[in-house]
């Protein structure tokens, strides 16, 4: 038996999540229940039914984690990552977690992915970044958070920042400036020496 995890993509409008204005593209990882590994795949209709049920599900409290915990663990272990701001959710009314794998700057992620760039920098204020350490241990922040959610009967959504500009100044401009922007400066609306009149 194994869990069948399907990805649903939906644009979520600005809403209040745990008191924070939040807009994101959420990839909903919905555990549909145990499913024999040799069983036929679920039909499109069954997936749509499950997605509709998840959409209408009543939620008590949603917790938005912007992914900064990957920089603040006392050691580079899954448990230390959870202990920064997630372990304390167990046994509370929180039943949904929204977890951002930083995506700051644009396209830089702290989960192990082939779509985008993995943020492993340890320069400047990122000196304690545990991303690479977790990957070397065979896991990553998203696997750790998903495991915690399953163990505590919570749903979890992966979210990402859109058009993030943290990489426009300070340490972030030095250590978190994505390769995509370096390779394609023509896609940007300004440079460090020719900033736009409004915005970062």
GROMACS .gro file of C-alpha atoms in nm:
model
  200
    1UNK     CA    1   0.000   0.000   0.000
    2UNK     CA    2   0.118   0.353  -0.065
    3UNK     CA    3  -0.011   0.706  -0.062
    4UNK     CA    4  -0.109   0.845  -0.397
    5UNK     CA    5  -0.018   1.209  -0.422
    6UNK     CA    6  -0.154   1.417  -0.707
    7UNK     CA    7  -0.062   1.775  -0.788
    8UNK     CA    8  -0.335   2.029  -0.851
    9UNK     CA    9  -0.248   2.376  -0.975
   10UNK     CA   10  -0.467   2.673  -0.896
   11UNK     CA   11  -0.428   3.049  -0.870
   12UNK     CA   12  -0.532   3.151  -0.521
   13UNK     CA   13  -0.654   3.510  -0.477
   14UNK     CA   14  -0.521   3.733  -0.203
   15UNK     CA   15  -0.667   3.608   0.123
   16UNK     CA   16  -0.594   3.612   0.494
   17UNK     CA   17  -0.398   3.310   0.607
   18UNK     CA   18  -0.304   3.305   0.975
   19UNK     CA   19  -0.340   3.683   0.971
   20UNK     CA   20  -0.106   3.740   0.675
   21UNK     CA   21  -0.218   3.873   0.334
   22UNK     CA   22  -0.118   3.591   0.105
   23UNK     CA   23  -0.125   3.538  -0.270
   24UNK     CA   24   0.042   3.245  -0.435
   25UNK     CA   25   0.024   2.970  -0.687
   26UNK     CA   26  -0.040   2.669  -0.468
   27UNK     CA   27   0.041   2.317  -0.566
   28UNK     CA   28  -0.196   2.114  -0.353
   29UNK     CA   29  -0.057   1.780  -0.250
   30UNK     CA   30  -0.371   1.591  -0.156
   31UNK     CA   31  -0.339   1.253   0.011
   32UNK     CA   32  -0.627   1.063  -0.142
   33UNK     CA   33  -0.586   0.765   0.086
   34UNK     CA   34  -0.409   0.434   0.061
   35UNK     CA   35  -0.394   0.296  -0.287
   36UNK     CA   36  -0.251  -0.044  -0.385
   37UNK     CA   37   0.064  -0.003  -0.591
   38UNK     CA   38  -0.069  -0.247  -0.852
   39UNK     CA   39  -0.414  -0.083  -0.879
   40UNK     CA   40  -0.526   0.104  -1.187
   41UNK     CA   41  -0.468   0.482  -1.179
   42UNK     CA   42  -0.756   0.693  -1.054
   43UNK     CA   43  -0.979   0.832  -1.325
   44UNK     CA   44  -0.988   1.201  -1.412
   45UNK     CA   45  -1.340   1.215  -1.271
   46UNK     CA   46  -1.224   1.067  -0.938
   47UNK     CA   47  -0.942   1.321  -0.918
   48UNK     CA   48  -1.183   1.607  -0.992
   49UNK     CA   49  -1.417   1.482  -0.721
   50UNK     CA   50  -1.130   1.465  -0.470
   51UNK     CA   51  -1.014   1.815  -0.566
   52UNK     CA   52  -1.365   1.957  -0.525
   53UNK     CA   53  -1.394   1.795  -0.181
   54UNK     CA   54  -1.058   1.946  -0.080
   55UNK     CA   55  -1.164   2.288  -0.209
   56UNK     CA   56  -1.482   2.285   0.000
   57UNK     CA   57  -1.320   2.139   0.312
   58UNK     CA   58  -1.372   2.348   0.625
   59UNK     CA   59  -1.039   2.454   0.772
   60UNK     CA   60  -0.988   2.569   1.129
   61UNK     CA   61  -0.656   2.748   1.102
   62UNK     CA   62  -0.400   2.782   0.822
   63UNK     CA   63  -0.032   2.837   0.897
   64UNK     CA   64   0.182   3.017   0.639
   65UNK     CA   65   0.555   2.943   0.659
   66UNK     CA   66   0.767   3.159   0.428
   67UNK     CA   67   1.059   2.915   0.439
   68UNK     CA   68   1.300   3.122   0.644
   69UNK     CA   69   1.338   2.833   0.889
   70UNK     CA   70   1.594   2.674   0.655
   71UNK     CA   71   1.836   2.947   0.767
   72UNK     CA   72   1.773   2.924   1.140
   73UNK     CA   73   1.815   2.566   1.262
   74UNK     CA   74   2.047   2.499   1.556
   75UNK     CA   75   2.185   2.210   1.350
   76UNK     CA   76   2.134   2.080   0.999
   77UNK     CA   77   1.884   1.800   1.059
   78UNK     CA   78   1.517   1.746   0.972
   79UNK     CA   79   1.417   1.772   1.338
   80UNK     CA   80   1.608   2.098   1.384
   81UNK     CA   81   1.430   2.239   1.079
   82UNK     CA   82   1.091   2.144   1.225
   83UNK     CA   83   1.183   2.285   1.564
   84UNK     CA   84   1.232   2.637   1.426
   85UNK     CA   85   0.858   2.700   1.381
   86UNK     CA   86   0.670   2.383   1.289
   87UNK     CA   87   0.698   2.126   1.571
   88UNK     CA   88   0.482   2.342   1.795
   89UNK     CA   89   0.187   2.308   1.557
   90UNK     CA   90   0.128   1.945   1.658
   91UNK     CA   91  -0.185   1.908   1.867
   92UNK     CA   92  -0.313   2.259   1.789
   93UNK     CA   93  -0.608   2.373   1.578
   94UNK     CA   94  -0.380   2.421   1.276
   95UNK     CA   95  -0.495   2.177   1.011
   96UNK     CA   96  -0.336   2.328   0.698
   97UNK     CA   97   0.023   2.433   0.632
   98UNK     CA   98   0.130   2.653   0.342
   99UNK     CA   99   0.504   2.612   0.293
  100UNK     CA  100   0.717   2.829   0.067
  101UNK     CA  101   1.054   2.689  -0.036
  102UNK     CA  102   1.178   3.051  -0.041
  103UNK     CA  103   1.161   3.125  -0.418
  104UNK     CA  104   1.353   3.437  -0.324
  105UNK     CA  105   1.504   3.556  -0.556
  106UNK     CA  106   1.289   3.438  -0.838
  107UNK     CA  107   1.335   3.071  -0.926
  108UNK     CA  108   1.565   2.992  -0.630
  109UNK     CA  109   1.424   2.707  -0.421
  110UNK     CA  110   1.528   2.524  -0.106
  111UNK     CA  111   1.376   2.192  -0.214
  112UNK     CA  112   1.556   1.948  -0.441
  113UNK     CA  113   1.423   2.027  -0.786
  114UNK     CA  114   1.516   2.012  -1.152
  115UNK     CA  115   1.271   2.291  -1.231
  116UNK     CA  116   1.441   2.608  -1.117
  117UNK     CA  117   1.763   2.661  -0.925
  118UNK     CA  118   1.846   2.511  -0.584
  119UNK     CA  119   1.944   2.779  -0.334
  120UNK     CA  120   2.255   2.647  -0.157
  121UNK     CA  121   2.439   2.975  -0.096
  122UNK     CA  122   2.601   3.017   0.246
  123UNK     CA  123   2.734   3.367   0.187
  124UNK     CA  124   2.652   3.666   0.406
  125UNK     CA  125   2.334   3.631   0.609
  126UNK     CA  126   2.275   3.289   0.452
  127UNK     CA  127   2.572   3.136   0.637
  128UNK     CA  128   2.347   2.884   0.815
  129UNK     CA  129   2.154   2.770   0.505
  130UNK     CA  130   2.090   2.397   0.555
  131UNK     CA  131   1.949   2.326   0.206
  132UNK     CA  132   2.249   2.131   0.075
  133UNK     CA  133   2.298   1.950   0.407
  134UNK     CA  134   1.942   1.817   0.395
  135UNK     CA  135   1.975   1.711   0.031
  136UNK     CA  136   2.299   1.530   0.119
  137UNK     CA  137   2.099   1.342   0.385
  138UNK     CA  138   1.852   1.227   0.118
  139UNK     CA  139   1.576   1.470   0.203
  140UNK     CA  140   1.482   1.838   0.167
  141UNK     CA  141   1.259   2.096   0.334
  142UNK     CA  142   0.950   1.996   0.137
  143UNK     CA  143   0.986   1.627   0.222
  144UNK     CA  144   1.039   1.712   0.588
  145UNK     CA  145   0.732   1.936   0.603
  146UNK     CA  146   0.517   1.689   0.408
  147UNK     CA  147   0.618   1.411   0.647
  148UNK     CA  148   0.527   1.624   0.948
  149UNK     CA  149   0.189   1.708   0.794
  150UNK     CA  150   0.109   1.341   0.728
  151UNK     CA  151   0.212   1.237   1.078
  152UNK     CA  152  -0.014   1.504   1.228
  153UNK     CA  153  -0.312   1.461   0.996
  154UNK     CA  154  -0.270   1.802   0.833
  155UNK     CA  155  -0.293   1.901   0.470
  156UNK     CA  156   0.002   2.082   0.318
  157UNK     CA  157   0.032   2.313   0.019
  158UNK     CA  158   0.355   2.412  -0.153
  159UNK     CA  159   0.356   2.781  -0.238
  160UNK     CA  160   0.594   3.018  -0.411
  161UNK     CA  161   0.658   3.389  -0.421
  162UNK     CA  162   0.581   3.555  -0.751
  163UNK     CA  163   0.795   3.840  -0.886
  164UNK     CA  164   0.995   3.848  -0.565
  165UNK     CA  165   1.245   4.136  -0.535
  166UNK     CA  166   1.445   4.030  -0.229
  167UNK     CA  167   1.740   3.984  -0.465
  168UNK     CA  168   1.748   4.356  -0.549
  169UNK     CA  169   1.951   4.480  -0.252
  170UNK     CA  170   2.189   4.396   0.032
  171UNK     CA  171   2.324   4.045   0.087
  172UNK     CA  172   2.049   3.903  -0.132
  173UNK     CA  173   2.177   4.091  -0.435
  174UNK     CA  174   2.517   3.929  -0.377
  175UNK     CA  175   2.425   3.578  -0.267
  176UNK     CA  176   2.065   3.517  -0.380
  177UNK     CA  177   2.062   3.664  -0.729
  178UNK     CA  178   1.932   3.387  -0.958
  179UNK     CA  179   2.126   3.261  -1.257
  180UNK     CA  180   1.815   3.316  -1.469
  181UNK     CA  181   1.840   3.692  -1.419
  182UNK     CA  182   2.215   3.689  -1.480
  183UNK     CA  183   2.162   3.504  -1.807
  184UNK     CA  184   1.873   3.724  -1.921
  185UNK     CA  185   1.919   4.086  -1.805
  186UNK     CA  186   1.700   4.190  -2.098
  187UNK     CA  187   1.402   4.042  -1.913
  188UNK     CA  188   1.449   4.279  -1.618
  189UNK     CA  189   1.291   4.621  -1.576
  190UNK     CA  190   1.605   4.776  -1.430
  191UNK     CA  191   1.957   4.712  -1.304
  192UNK     CA  192   2.149   4.787  -0.985
  193UNK     CA  193   2.276   5.107  -1.147
  194UNK     CA  194   1.958   5.196  -1.338
  195UNK     CA  195   1.672   5.127  -1.100
  196UNK     CA  196   1.309   5.176  -1.203
  197UNK     CA  197   1.133   5.485  -1.072
  198UNK     CA  198   0.894   5.267  -0.872
  199UNK     CA  199   0.952   4.928  -0.715
  200UNK     CA  200   1.269   4.755  -0.600
   0.00000   0.00000   0.00000
